[in-house]
Coordinates of C-alpha atoms and ligand atoms in Angstrom, one line a residue:
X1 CA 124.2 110.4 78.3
X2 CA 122.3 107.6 79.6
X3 CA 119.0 107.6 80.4
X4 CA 117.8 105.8 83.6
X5 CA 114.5 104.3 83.6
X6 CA 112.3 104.0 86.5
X7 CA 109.5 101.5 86.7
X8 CA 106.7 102.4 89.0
X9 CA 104.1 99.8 89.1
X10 CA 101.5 100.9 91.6
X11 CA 101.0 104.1 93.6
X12 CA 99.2 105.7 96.2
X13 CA 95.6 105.2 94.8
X14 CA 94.5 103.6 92.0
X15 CA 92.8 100.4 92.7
X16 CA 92.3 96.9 90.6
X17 CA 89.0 98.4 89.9
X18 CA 90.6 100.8 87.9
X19 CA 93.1 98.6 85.9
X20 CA 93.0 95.0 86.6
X21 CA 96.3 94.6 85.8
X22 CA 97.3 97.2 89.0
X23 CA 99.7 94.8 90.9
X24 CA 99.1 95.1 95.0
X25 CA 100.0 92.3 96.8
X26 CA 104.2 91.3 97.1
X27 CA 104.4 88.9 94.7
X28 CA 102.4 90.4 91.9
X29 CA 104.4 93.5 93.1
X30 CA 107.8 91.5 92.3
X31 CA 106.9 90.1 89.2
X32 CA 106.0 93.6 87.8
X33 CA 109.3 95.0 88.6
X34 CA 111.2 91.9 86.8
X35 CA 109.1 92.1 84.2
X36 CA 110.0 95.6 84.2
X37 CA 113.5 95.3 84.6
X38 CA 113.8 93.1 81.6
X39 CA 112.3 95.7 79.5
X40 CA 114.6 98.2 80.3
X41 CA 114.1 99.6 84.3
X42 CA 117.1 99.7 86.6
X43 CA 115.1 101.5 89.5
X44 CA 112.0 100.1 90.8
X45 CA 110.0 102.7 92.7
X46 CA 107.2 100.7 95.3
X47 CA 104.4 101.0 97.2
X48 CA 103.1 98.5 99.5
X49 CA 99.3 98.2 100.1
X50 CA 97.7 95.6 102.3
X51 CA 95.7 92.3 102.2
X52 CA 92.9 94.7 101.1
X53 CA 95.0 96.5 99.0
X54 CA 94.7 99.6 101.2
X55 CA 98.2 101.6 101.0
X56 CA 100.7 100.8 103.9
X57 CA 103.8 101.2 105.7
X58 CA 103.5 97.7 107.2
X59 CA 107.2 96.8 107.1
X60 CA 107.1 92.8 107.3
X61 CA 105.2 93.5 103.8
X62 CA 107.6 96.0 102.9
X63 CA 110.7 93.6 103.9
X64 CA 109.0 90.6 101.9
X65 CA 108.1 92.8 98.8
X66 CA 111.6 93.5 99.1
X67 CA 113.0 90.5 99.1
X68 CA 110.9 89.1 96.6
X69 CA 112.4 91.2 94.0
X70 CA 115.7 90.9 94.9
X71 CA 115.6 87.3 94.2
X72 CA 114.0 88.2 90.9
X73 CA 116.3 90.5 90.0
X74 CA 119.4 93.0 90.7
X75 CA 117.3 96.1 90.2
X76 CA 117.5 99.3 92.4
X77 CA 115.2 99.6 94.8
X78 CA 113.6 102.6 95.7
X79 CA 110.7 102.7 98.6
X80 CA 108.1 105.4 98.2
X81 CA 107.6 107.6 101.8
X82 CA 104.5 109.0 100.6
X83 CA 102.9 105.9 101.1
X84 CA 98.9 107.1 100.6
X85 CA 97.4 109.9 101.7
X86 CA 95.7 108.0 105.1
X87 CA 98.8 106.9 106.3
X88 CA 100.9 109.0 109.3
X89 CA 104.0 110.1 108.5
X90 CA 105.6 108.6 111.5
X91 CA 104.4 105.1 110.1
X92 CA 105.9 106.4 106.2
X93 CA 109.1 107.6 107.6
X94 CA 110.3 104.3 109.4
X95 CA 110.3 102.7 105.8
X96 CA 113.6 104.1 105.3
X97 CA 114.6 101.9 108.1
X98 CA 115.1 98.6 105.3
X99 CA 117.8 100.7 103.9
X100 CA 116.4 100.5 100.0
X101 CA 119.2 102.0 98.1
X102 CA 116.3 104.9 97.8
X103 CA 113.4 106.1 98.8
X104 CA 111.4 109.3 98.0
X105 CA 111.4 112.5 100.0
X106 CA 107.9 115.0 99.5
X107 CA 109.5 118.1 100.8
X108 CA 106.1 119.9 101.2
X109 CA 102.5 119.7 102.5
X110 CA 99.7 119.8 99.4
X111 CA 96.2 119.4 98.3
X112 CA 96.7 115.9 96.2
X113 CA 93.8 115.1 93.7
X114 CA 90.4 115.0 96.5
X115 CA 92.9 114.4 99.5
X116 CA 96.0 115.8 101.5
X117 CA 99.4 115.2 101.5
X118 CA 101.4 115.9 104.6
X119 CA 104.5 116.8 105.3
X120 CA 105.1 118.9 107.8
X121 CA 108.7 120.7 108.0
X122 CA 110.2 119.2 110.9
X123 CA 109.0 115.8 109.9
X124 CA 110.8 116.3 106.5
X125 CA 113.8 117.6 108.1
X126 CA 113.8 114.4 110.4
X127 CA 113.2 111.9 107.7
X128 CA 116.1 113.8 105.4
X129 CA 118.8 114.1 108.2
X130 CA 118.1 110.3 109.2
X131 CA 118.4 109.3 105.3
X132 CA 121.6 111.1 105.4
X133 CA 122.2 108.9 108.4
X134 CA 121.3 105.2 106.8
X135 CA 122.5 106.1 103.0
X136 CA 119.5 106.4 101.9
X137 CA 119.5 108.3 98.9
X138 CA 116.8 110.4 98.4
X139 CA 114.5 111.3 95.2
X140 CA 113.0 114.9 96.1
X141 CA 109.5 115.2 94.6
X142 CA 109.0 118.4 93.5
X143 CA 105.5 119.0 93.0
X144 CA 105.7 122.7 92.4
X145 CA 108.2 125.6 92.1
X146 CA 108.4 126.4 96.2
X147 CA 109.2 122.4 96.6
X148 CA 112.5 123.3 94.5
X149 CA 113.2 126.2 97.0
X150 CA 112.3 124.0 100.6
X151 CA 115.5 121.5 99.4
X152 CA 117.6 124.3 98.6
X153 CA 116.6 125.1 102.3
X154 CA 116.9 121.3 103.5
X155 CA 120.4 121.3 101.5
X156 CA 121.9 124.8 103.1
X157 CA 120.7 123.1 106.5
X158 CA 123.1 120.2 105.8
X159 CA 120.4 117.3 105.6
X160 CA 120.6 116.6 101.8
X161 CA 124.0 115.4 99.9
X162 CA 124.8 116.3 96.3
X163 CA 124.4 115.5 93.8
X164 CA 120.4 115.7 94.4
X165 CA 118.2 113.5 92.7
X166 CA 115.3 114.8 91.7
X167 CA 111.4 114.0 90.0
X168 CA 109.4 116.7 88.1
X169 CA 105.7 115.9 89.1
X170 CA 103.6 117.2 86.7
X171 CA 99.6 117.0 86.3
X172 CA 98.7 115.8 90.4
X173 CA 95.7 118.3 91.1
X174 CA 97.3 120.4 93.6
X175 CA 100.5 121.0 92.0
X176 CA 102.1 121.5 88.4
X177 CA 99.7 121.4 85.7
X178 CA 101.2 118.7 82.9
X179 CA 102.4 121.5 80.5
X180 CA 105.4 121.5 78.6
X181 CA 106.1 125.2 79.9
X182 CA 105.9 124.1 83.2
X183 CA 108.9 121.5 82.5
X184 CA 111.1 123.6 81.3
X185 CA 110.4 125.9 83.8
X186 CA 111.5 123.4 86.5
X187 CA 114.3 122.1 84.3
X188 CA 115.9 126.0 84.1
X189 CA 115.8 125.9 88.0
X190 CA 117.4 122.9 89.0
X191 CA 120.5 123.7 90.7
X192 CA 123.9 122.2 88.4
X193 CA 125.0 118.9 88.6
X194 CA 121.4 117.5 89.8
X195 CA 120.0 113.9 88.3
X196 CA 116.4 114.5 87.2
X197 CA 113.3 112.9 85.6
X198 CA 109.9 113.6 84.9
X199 CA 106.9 112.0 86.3
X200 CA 104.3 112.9 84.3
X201 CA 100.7 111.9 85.8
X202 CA 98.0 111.0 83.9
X203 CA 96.8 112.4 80.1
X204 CA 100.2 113.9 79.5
X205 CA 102.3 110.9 80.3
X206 CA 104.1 110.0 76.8
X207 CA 104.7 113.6 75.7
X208 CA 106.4 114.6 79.2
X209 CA 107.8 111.9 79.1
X210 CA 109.3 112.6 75.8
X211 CA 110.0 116.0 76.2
X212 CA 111.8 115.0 79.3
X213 CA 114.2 112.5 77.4
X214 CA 115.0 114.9 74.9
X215 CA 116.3 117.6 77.3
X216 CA 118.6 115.3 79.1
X217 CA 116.4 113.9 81.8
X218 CA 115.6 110.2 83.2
X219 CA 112.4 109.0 82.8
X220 CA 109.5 106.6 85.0
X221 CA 107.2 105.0 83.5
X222 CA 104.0 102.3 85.3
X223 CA 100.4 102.4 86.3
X224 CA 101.6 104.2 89.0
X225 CA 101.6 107.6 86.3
X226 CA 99.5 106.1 83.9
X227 CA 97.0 103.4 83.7
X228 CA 96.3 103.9 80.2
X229 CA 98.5 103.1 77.0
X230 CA 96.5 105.7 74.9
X231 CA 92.8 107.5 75.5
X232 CA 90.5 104.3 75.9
X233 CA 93.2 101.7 76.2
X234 CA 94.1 100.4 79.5
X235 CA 97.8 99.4 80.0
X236 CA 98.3 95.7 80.2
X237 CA 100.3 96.2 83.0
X238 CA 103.7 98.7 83.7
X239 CA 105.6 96.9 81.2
X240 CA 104.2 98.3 78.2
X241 CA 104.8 101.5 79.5
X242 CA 108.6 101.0 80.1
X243 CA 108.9 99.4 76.5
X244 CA 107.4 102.7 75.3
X245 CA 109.9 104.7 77.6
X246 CA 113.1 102.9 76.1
X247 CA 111.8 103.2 72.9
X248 CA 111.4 106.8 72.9
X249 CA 115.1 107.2 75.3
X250 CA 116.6 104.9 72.0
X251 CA 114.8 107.1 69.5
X252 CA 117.0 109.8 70.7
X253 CA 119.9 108.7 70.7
X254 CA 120.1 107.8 74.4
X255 CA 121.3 104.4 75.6
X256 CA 119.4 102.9 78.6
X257 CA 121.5 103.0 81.5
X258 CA 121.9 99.3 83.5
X259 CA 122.0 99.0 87.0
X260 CA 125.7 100.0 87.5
X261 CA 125.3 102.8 85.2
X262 CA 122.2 104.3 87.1
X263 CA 123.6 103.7 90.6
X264 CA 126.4 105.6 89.7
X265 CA 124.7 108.6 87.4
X266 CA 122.0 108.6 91.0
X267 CA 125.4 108.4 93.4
X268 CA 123.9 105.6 95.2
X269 CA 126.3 104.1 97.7
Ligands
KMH301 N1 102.6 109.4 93.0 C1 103.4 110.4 92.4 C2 102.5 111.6 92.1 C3 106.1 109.2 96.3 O1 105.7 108.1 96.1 O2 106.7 109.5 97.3 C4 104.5 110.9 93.3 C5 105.4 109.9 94.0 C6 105.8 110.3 95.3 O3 105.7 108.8 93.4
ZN302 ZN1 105.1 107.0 94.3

């Protein structure tokens, strides 16, 4: 089966003080993902921050980001709603608004890293009925096993569509610890017929990654996981780190899937 790669080139809270290469502002934002998508991505997974490279929801900079790389490139495009921690989930939640092929749906509240992720369960409803509304398809980030159990709940209510899409977070401090027991755990309990990939945070990155490829799954790969390429050695920017994820989905025996291939193995509309 093909193997869908995900480039994620800047998250929540990392900062250019932390890589250099981090990108934040729209156009270093598009560049990344063509870079990215000529190494192999077909979905782009984005976060916007602002002229201070604080996170945001702001949506003329999520409209322009979006543009940007849709004259760079065909690739997916799939808006993050989990923003940054500081930002109100009324504010995340009107993202989905642009219609982006995707965006990402946090099912459950959390401690994330020194901070607090919130998502509180009639917000979540909201946001997953509305996507149902627009086509948005959702990616459910499942940071733990009781996030696996709250979109079973969200699917019985009639707000989610199969096939679900989901991402295996593993190593946020809060949730999942990166271990490879922990994977297969999550893998064993993901109802049939669901599209899945591991986003392995941090240390672990490559071998969940791996592992993650060899049982069947998609794979992400950016500084938004990872700033480093190995301990000590900074990643250049996401593109290393999507060369390293096709190599490994190759390496096994699994062609990279292209932009038609992965909007249909995701069901996209
Ligand atoms: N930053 C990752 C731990 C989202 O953006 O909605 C999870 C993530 C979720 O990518
Ligand atoms: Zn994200």
């Amino acid at each position: 089966m093909t193997a869908t790669i995900t480039v994620a080139p800047t998250g929540p809270i990392a900062t250019k003080a932390d890589n250099p290469a981090l990108p934040t502002q729209p156009e270093e934002i598009a560049a990344a993902v063509a870079e990215g998508y000529q190494a192999g991505a077909a979905v782009a997974h984005i976060h916007l921050r602002d002229e201070q490279d604080n996170p945001t929801a702001d949506l003329g900079i999520a409209r322009r980001t979006m543009d940007l790389i849709q004259e760079s490139c065909p690739i997916l495009i799939q808006l993050s709603t989990g923003v940054g921690l500081g930002v109100p989930f009324e504010e995340r939640e009107a993202l989905v608004e642009l219609r982006p092929q995707m965006a990402t749906l946090n099912p459950c509240s959390m401690s994330f890293g020194a901070g607090e992720f919130r998502n509180p369960p009639d917000a979540v409803r909201r946001l997953a009925g509305r996507m149902l509304e627009l086509g948005v398809k959702p990616e459910l980030e499942i940071y733990d096993t009781g996030h696996l159990d709250a979109c079973s709940r969200l699917l019985e209510e009639g707000l989610l569509a199969e096939p679900l899409q989901f991402s295996i977070v593993l190593g946020v401090r809060g949730g999942m610890a990166a271990t490879p027991q922990n994977l297969m755990t999550m893998v064993d309990r993901l109802p049939e017929g669901a599209a899945w990939q591991v986003i392995a945070i941090g240390r672990a990155n490559l071998e969940l990654t791996a592992i993650g490829l060899a049982l069947g799954g998609n794979a992400r790969a950016g500084l938004e996981d990872t700033l480093y390429l190995r301990k000590g050695e900074l990643s250049p920017g996401s593109t290393p780190l999507v060369r390293r994820a096709v190599r490994l989905a190759h390496a096994l025996d699994r062609p990279v899937a292209n932009v038609h291939q992965a909007a249909a193995q995701l069901a996209l509309n």
